[in-house]
Amino acid sequence: MSDVALAAPSDAATAIATRGVVRDFTAGQQTIRVLHGIDLDIRAGELTYLVGESGSGKTTLISIMCGILWPTEGEVRLFGTDIYKLSDNELVDFRLRNVGFIFQQYNLIPAIDAASNAAVPLIAQGVGRGEARARAIELLAALNIADQADKLPSQLSGGQQQRVAIARALVHQPRLIVCDEPTAALDARSGRRVMDLLREVALADDRSVIIVTHDNRIFDLADRILVLEDGRVTHDGRDMPKDH
Amino acid sequence: MVWIAIRMLTGDATKFYGLLFGIAFSTLLITQQLTIFVNLIERGASGVYNVPSADVWVMDPVSRTTDVNLPMPSTALDRVRSVPGVEWAVPHLRAAASVRTKEGDLEGVSVIGVDDATLIGLPRRMTSGSTNVLERPDAVVIDDVGTTRFFPEGYDPVGERLELNDQRAVIMGVADAVPSFTSQVTLYTRYSRALNFVPGTRNRLSFVLVGAAPNIDAKILATRITEATGLRARTRDEFARDGIDFIIENTGIPLNFGITVMLGFLVGVAIVGLTFSLFIRDNIKQFGALKAIGVNNAKIRRMVAAQAAMVGSIGYGLGVLGTVAFIWSFSSNPTFKGFYIPWQVPLISLAAVTLILTLTGWIALRNVLKTEPAAVFR
Ligand SMILES: Nc1ncnc2c1ncn2[C@@H]1O[C@H](COP(=O)(O)OP(=O)(O)OP(=O)(O)O)[C@@H](O)[C@H]1O
Ligand SMILES: [Mg+2]
């Protein structure tokens, strides 16, 4: 299985390649097509924004790109691996090694402290608790909350919890980081700070970061902005289109 | 991941204690009720247990237990004695009588007539007095639990007079005996005296107790006695079993205890199932996040199994300890005299606990396994 995961990508700089990705949802009798054939190449070393109106399919697309939602049609290559051709367990393992998640509600485990929460991906990989925590604490330090390492999530502020969630997404050095609406709950300044932070600690030459956001206050921080309208990419560039 | 699972569980104190309580309560109810059940029905064999030296019990073919017997003509004794392989054979009388106490109350008692010469039939140990007290003509020995029915607690009855079927009897000793199923008072006396105490029909020999010669198997000897005399002969173990079976077949006890044990099980399923499901539901987002991050279903299963095992082992331990404490604290109560926990009982409750947790854990787990990892972005 590891030879599948490590297969050389066709284009070394391409992190994600989607070809003809279609996704239908069936609600009761009727089937709705949410994504209408998405062809995208996301490069490594870039911070990509995925924007669009509510219901345009952003969450659906990012879920398919990171390997947690099967497309109805089409293929997704992550660092050269055709991920939906993997078996279920291989795909889970692929995510564990290659994808870092930042969830909107953080979804930290309330009963374990910040360092252990940040260490979860390493622990799931089988790294010993002590070493996993040590590596997590290094990241917490980079995020300026090393002094909160022993606190439970309930003892942390919202912003601190988010930093723990960011640390958890980065601790195992995945090659793809995905975030859905990371700043939605934050005020403008905090939102900017989180984005700055992500640029600083998450972005690297061999890693790409995709962020779903509504937040037009921070559009200037992206390397690339993709606009989704009714399940189609209608804009692709460094800046937002004028009419947005 | 297992320690994370354990932390998740213990971190939610209310549910954790709820789960422990459910398991401990079920274990306690099942273990305790089964223990009482086994000990109670074993008292159906108390008459046999009290005479451990008898290898074979010989009786009229229609007799069924120590208390349900039809007396035989006294000639049966000699017929049994003449069977080869019989080392010794002694007469044994068991009959109902009534006693008028000093207060004037009338109480039903069982009178046991033991062999005059050897005193076989009398429990070996005495808590007060010695076995040779029976040499006095009107002497009787009372069983220790029976004492508590006639006299206040802690009272030494030695020297007390009784009116036994209108005959004078004096209590000269107290026997350390396994109480009968009904905990009726038992009075031991010599066989010849018992014939006087219990007037009645021509036939009054309830049993012939037999000791087998060395190197003859009790079972073979019993068959031989039946063939030679036409009487029913049962080995000690068989006859004990007969007494227990009689209780099982003729009382509502198995049904009653069965219902309680079933209730214990159901209460366990209800409390544990509900709490476990609530716990999983509260943590479903965390489990979903773990699944998205890359924890596969096998590991999730192991996490929930670890949680179940933790709750199970602690709860079960508490339940068994509770039973031990219960038996121990009632050990001085005559009703519970000699109660012990048969080794099979904790195993049965362990199986019940395992079943409860497997069932409820499986139901709770289904929700986690069903959760789409994509749900974390919703
Ligand atoms: N599991 C599902 N079952 C049925 N329909 C779904 C499901 N998930 C999404 N949809 C539908 O697909 C469409 C796109 O949903 P999606 O969540 O991708 O939108 P979005 O762009 O992320 O919106 P928002 O900005 O509000 O988060 C919506 O019409 C939604 O109702
Ligand atoms: Mg969305």
PDB file of N, CA and C in Angstrom, chain B residues 59-97:
ATOM      1  N   MET B  59     -33.770 -46.868  51.762  1.00  0.00           N
ATOM      2  CA  MET B  59     -35.107 -46.401  52.149  1.00  0.00           C
ATOM      3  C   MET B  59     -36.173 -47.206  51.436  1.00  0.00           C
ATOM      4  N   ASP B  60     -37.403 -46.951  51.823  1.00  0.00           N
ATOM      5  CA  ASP B  60     -38.528 -47.559  51.133  1.00  0.00           C
ATOM      6  C   ASP B  60     -38.519 -47.091  49.672  1.00  0.00           C
ATOM      7  N   PRO B  61     -38.925 -47.960  48.752  1.00  0.00           N
ATOM      8  CA  PRO B  61     -38.875 -47.559  47.336  1.00  0.00           C
ATOM      9  C   PRO B  61     -39.642 -46.279  47.014  1.00  0.00           C
ATOM     10  N   VAL B  62     -40.639 -45.912  47.811  1.00  0.00           N
ATOM     11  CA  VAL B  62     -41.379 -44.684  47.482  1.00  0.00           C
ATOM     12  C   VAL B  62     -40.777 -43.436  48.115  1.00  0.00           C
ATOM     13  N   SER B  63     -39.831 -43.576  49.022  1.00  0.00           N
ATOM     14  CA  SER B  63     -39.230 -42.395  49.656  1.00  0.00           C
ATOM     15  C   SER B  63     -38.450 -41.597  48.625  1.00  0.00           C
ATOM     16  N   ARG B  64     -38.489 -40.277  48.769  1.00  0.00           N
ATOM     17  CA  ARG B  64     -37.817 -39.449  47.757  1.00  0.00           C
ATOM     18  C   ARG B  64     -36.669 -38.629  48.335  1.00  0.00           C
ATOM     19  N   THR B  65     -36.898 -38.041  49.513  1.00  0.00           N
ATOM     20  CA  THR B  65     -35.850 -37.200  50.111  1.00  0.00           C
ATOM     21  C   THR B  65     -35.802 -37.490  51.604  1.00  0.00           C
ATOM     22  N   THR B  66     -34.876 -36.812  52.285  1.00  0.00           N
ATOM     23  CA  THR B  66     -34.780 -37.030  53.728  1.00  0.00           C
ATOM     24  C   THR B  66     -36.086 -36.677  54.427  1.00  0.00           C
ATOM     25  N   ASP B  67     -36.818 -35.720  53.861  1.00  0.00           N
ATOM     26  CA  ASP B  67     -38.041 -35.283  54.528  1.00  0.00           C
ATOM     27  C   ASP B  67     -39.297 -35.904  53.948  1.00  0.00           C
ATOM     28  N   VAL B  68     -39.196 -36.467  52.766  1.00  0.00           N
ATOM     29  CA  VAL B  68     -40.356 -37.114  52.159  1.00  0.00           C
ATOM     30  C   VAL B  68     -40.057 -38.606  52.139  1.00  0.00           C
ATOM     31  N   ASN B  69     -40.435 -39.259  53.241  1.00  0.00           N
ATOM     32  CA  ASN B  69     -40.065 -40.669  53.325  1.00  0.00           C
ATOM     33  C   ASN B  69     -41.177 -41.507  53.926  1.00  0.00           C
ATOM     34  N   LEU B  70     -41.191 -42.744  53.536  1.00  0.00           N
ATOM     35  CA  LEU B  70     -42.144 -43.703  54.102  1.00  0.00           C
ATOM     36  C   LEU B  70     -41.343 -44.686  54.945  1.00  0.00           C
ATOM     37  N   PRO B  71     -41.664 -44.791  56.249  1.00  0.00           N
ATOM     38  CA  PRO B  71     -40.873 -45.675  57.115  1.00  0.00           C
ATOM     39  C   PRO B  71     -40.983 -47.141  56.696  1.00  0.00           C
ATOM     40  N   MET B  72     -39.949 -47.875  57.068  1.00  0.00           N
ATOM     41  CA  MET B  72     -39.868 -49.296  56.706  1.00  0.00           C
ATOM     42  C   MET B  72     -39.997 -50.123  57.983  1.00  0.00           C
ATOM     43  N   PRO B  73     -40.308 -51.401  57.850  1.00  0.00           N
ATOM     44  CA  PRO B  73     -40.275 -52.281  59.020  1.00  0.00           C
ATOM     45  C   PRO B  73     -38.845 -52.396  59.537  1.00  0.00           C
ATOM     46  N   SER B  74     -38.692 -52.584  60.820  1.00  0.00           N
ATOM     47  CA  SER B  74     -37.352 -52.565  61.400  1.00  0.00           C
ATOM     48  C   SER B  74     -36.490 -53.725  60.904  1.00  0.00           C
ATOM     49  N   THR B  75     -37.126 -54.715  60.311  1.00  0.00           N
ATOM     50  CA  THR B  75     -36.337 -55.835  59.794  1.00  0.00           C
ATOM     51  C   THR B  75     -35.452 -55.420  58.633  1.00  0.00           C
ATOM     52  N   ALA B  76     -35.746 -54.297  58.034  1.00  0.00           N
ATOM     53  CA  ALA B  76     -34.934 -53.839  56.894  1.00  0.00           C
ATOM     54  C   ALA B  76     -33.468 -53.699  57.295  1.00  0.00           C
ATOM     55  N   LEU B  77     -33.250 -53.307  58.541  1.00  0.00           N
ATOM     56  CA  LEU B  77     -31.882 -53.081  59.001  1.00  0.00           C
ATOM     57  C   LEU B  77     -31.034 -54.340  58.858  1.00  0.00           C
ATOM     58  N   ASP B  78     -31.577 -55.468  59.312  1.00  0.00           N
ATOM     59  CA  ASP B  78     -30.799 -56.700  59.239  1.00  0.00           C
ATOM     60  C   ASP B  78     -30.602 -57.153  57.802  1.00  0.00           C
ATOM     61  N   ARG B  79     -31.642 -56.909  56.984  1.00  0.00           N
ATOM     62  CA  ARG B  79     -31.501 -57.308  55.578  1.00  0.00           C
ATOM     63  C   ARG B  79     -30.369 -56.527  54.919  1.00  0.00           C
ATOM     64  N   VAL B  80     -30.289 -55.242  55.260  1.00  0.00           N
ATOM     65  CA  VAL B  80     -29.217 -54.434  54.663  1.00  0.00           C
ATOM     66  C   VAL B  80     -27.863 -54.882  55.194  1.00  0.00           C
ATOM     67  N   ARG B  81     -27.811 -55.160  56.494  1.00  0.00           N
ATOM     68  CA  ARG B  81     -26.535 -55.550  57.104  1.00  0.00           C
ATOM     69  C   ARG B  81     -25.959 -56.814  56.477  1.00  0.00           C
ATOM     70  N   SER B  82     -26.874 -57.678  55.960  1.00  0.00           N
ATOM     71  CA  SER B  82     -26.386 -58.948  55.435  1.00  0.00           C
ATOM     72  C   SER B  82     -25.884 -58.828  53.994  1.00  0.00           C
ATOM     73  N   VAL B  83     -25.999 -57.634  53.402  1.00  0.00           N
ATOM     74  CA  VAL B  83     -25.511 -57.496  52.019  1.00  0.00           C
ATOM     75  C   VAL B  83     -23.989 -57.388  52.044  1.00  0.00           C
ATOM     76  N   PRO B  84     -23.302 -58.194  51.233  1.00  0.00           N
ATOM     77  CA  PRO B  84     -21.834 -58.119  51.220  1.00  0.00           C
ATOM     78  C   PRO B  84     -21.358 -56.732  50.766  1.00  0.00           C
ATOM     79  N   GLY B  85     -20.317 -56.257  51.411  1.00  0.00           N
ATOM     80  CA  GLY B  85     -19.810 -54.926  51.063  1.00  0.00           C
ATOM     81  C   GLY B  85     -20.309 -53.860  52.013  1.00  0.00           C
ATOM     82  N   VAL B  86     -21.288 -54.204  52.852  1.00  0.00           N
ATOM     83  CA  VAL B  86     -21.781 -53.249  53.845  1.00  0.00           C
ATOM     84  C   VAL B  86     -20.881 -53.340  55.067  1.00  0.00           C
ATOM     85  N   GLU B  87     -20.137 -52.296  55.327  1.00  0.00           N
ATOM     86  CA  GLU B  87     -19.227 -52.286  56.482  1.00  0.00           C
ATOM     87  C   GLU B  87     -20.029 -52.144  57.763  1.00  0.00           C
ATOM     88  N   TRP B  88     -20.909 -51.165  57.744  1.00  0.00           N
ATOM     89  CA  TRP B  88     -21.811 -50.989  58.863  1.00  0.00           C
ATOM     90  C   TRP B  88     -23.138 -50.449  58.358  1.00  0.00           C
ATOM     91  N   ALA B  89     -24.189 -50.686  59.130  1.00  0.00           N
ATOM     92  CA  ALA B  89     -25.502 -50.145  58.784  1.00  0.00           C
ATOM     93  C   ALA B  89     -26.191 -49.778  60.083  1.00  0.00           C
ATOM     94  N   VAL B  90     -26.760 -48.569  60.143  1.00  0.00           N
ATOM     95  CA  VAL B  90     -27.404 -48.113  61.384  1.00  0.00           C
ATOM     96  C   VAL B  90     -28.790 -47.567  61.066  1.00  0.00           C
ATOM     97  N   PRO B  91     -29.686 -47.631  62.028  1.00  0.00           N
ATOM     98  CA  PRO B  91     -31.032 -47.108  61.790  1.00  0.00           C
ATOM     99  C   PRO B  91     -31.039 -45.584  61.903  1.00  0.00           C
ATOM    100  N   HIS B  92     -31.973 -44.962  61.216  1.00  0.00           N
ATOM    101  CA  HIS B  92     -32.065 -43.504  61.193  1.00  0.00           C
ATOM    102  C   HIS B  92     -33.536 -43.161  61.093  1.00  0.00           C
ATOM    103  N   LEU B  93     -33.990 -42.386  62.077  1.00  0.00           N
ATOM    104  CA  LEU B  93     -35.407 -42.045  62.086  1.00  0.00           C
ATOM    105  C   LEU B  93     -35.565 -40.553  61.848  1.00  0.00           C
ATOM    106  N   ARG B  94     -36.480 -40.217  60.978  1.00  0.00           N
ATOM    107  CA  ARG B  94     -36.780 -38.795  60.776  1.00  0.00           C
ATOM    108  C   ARG B  94     -38.290 -38.645  60.787  1.00  0.00           C
ATOM    109  N   ALA B  95     -38.794 -37.829  61.709  1.00  0.00           N
ATOM    110  CA  ALA B  95     -40.244 -37.696  61.807  1.00  0.00           C
ATOM    111  C   ALA B  95     -40.602 -36.300  62.267  1.00  0.00           C
ATOM    112  N   ALA B  96     -41.825 -35.925  62.006  1.00  0.00           N
ATOM    113  CA  ALA B  96     -42.298 -34.619  62.446  1.00  0.00           C
ATOM    114  C   ALA B  96     -42.901 -34.758  63.835  1.00  0.00           C
ATOM    115  N   ALA B  97     -42.736 -33.723  64.630  1.00  0.00           N
ATOM    116  CA  ALA B  97     -43.332 -33.737  65.963  1.00  0.00           C
ATOM    117  C   ALA B  97     -43.670 -32.302  66.304  1.00  0.00           C
TER     118      ALA B  97
END
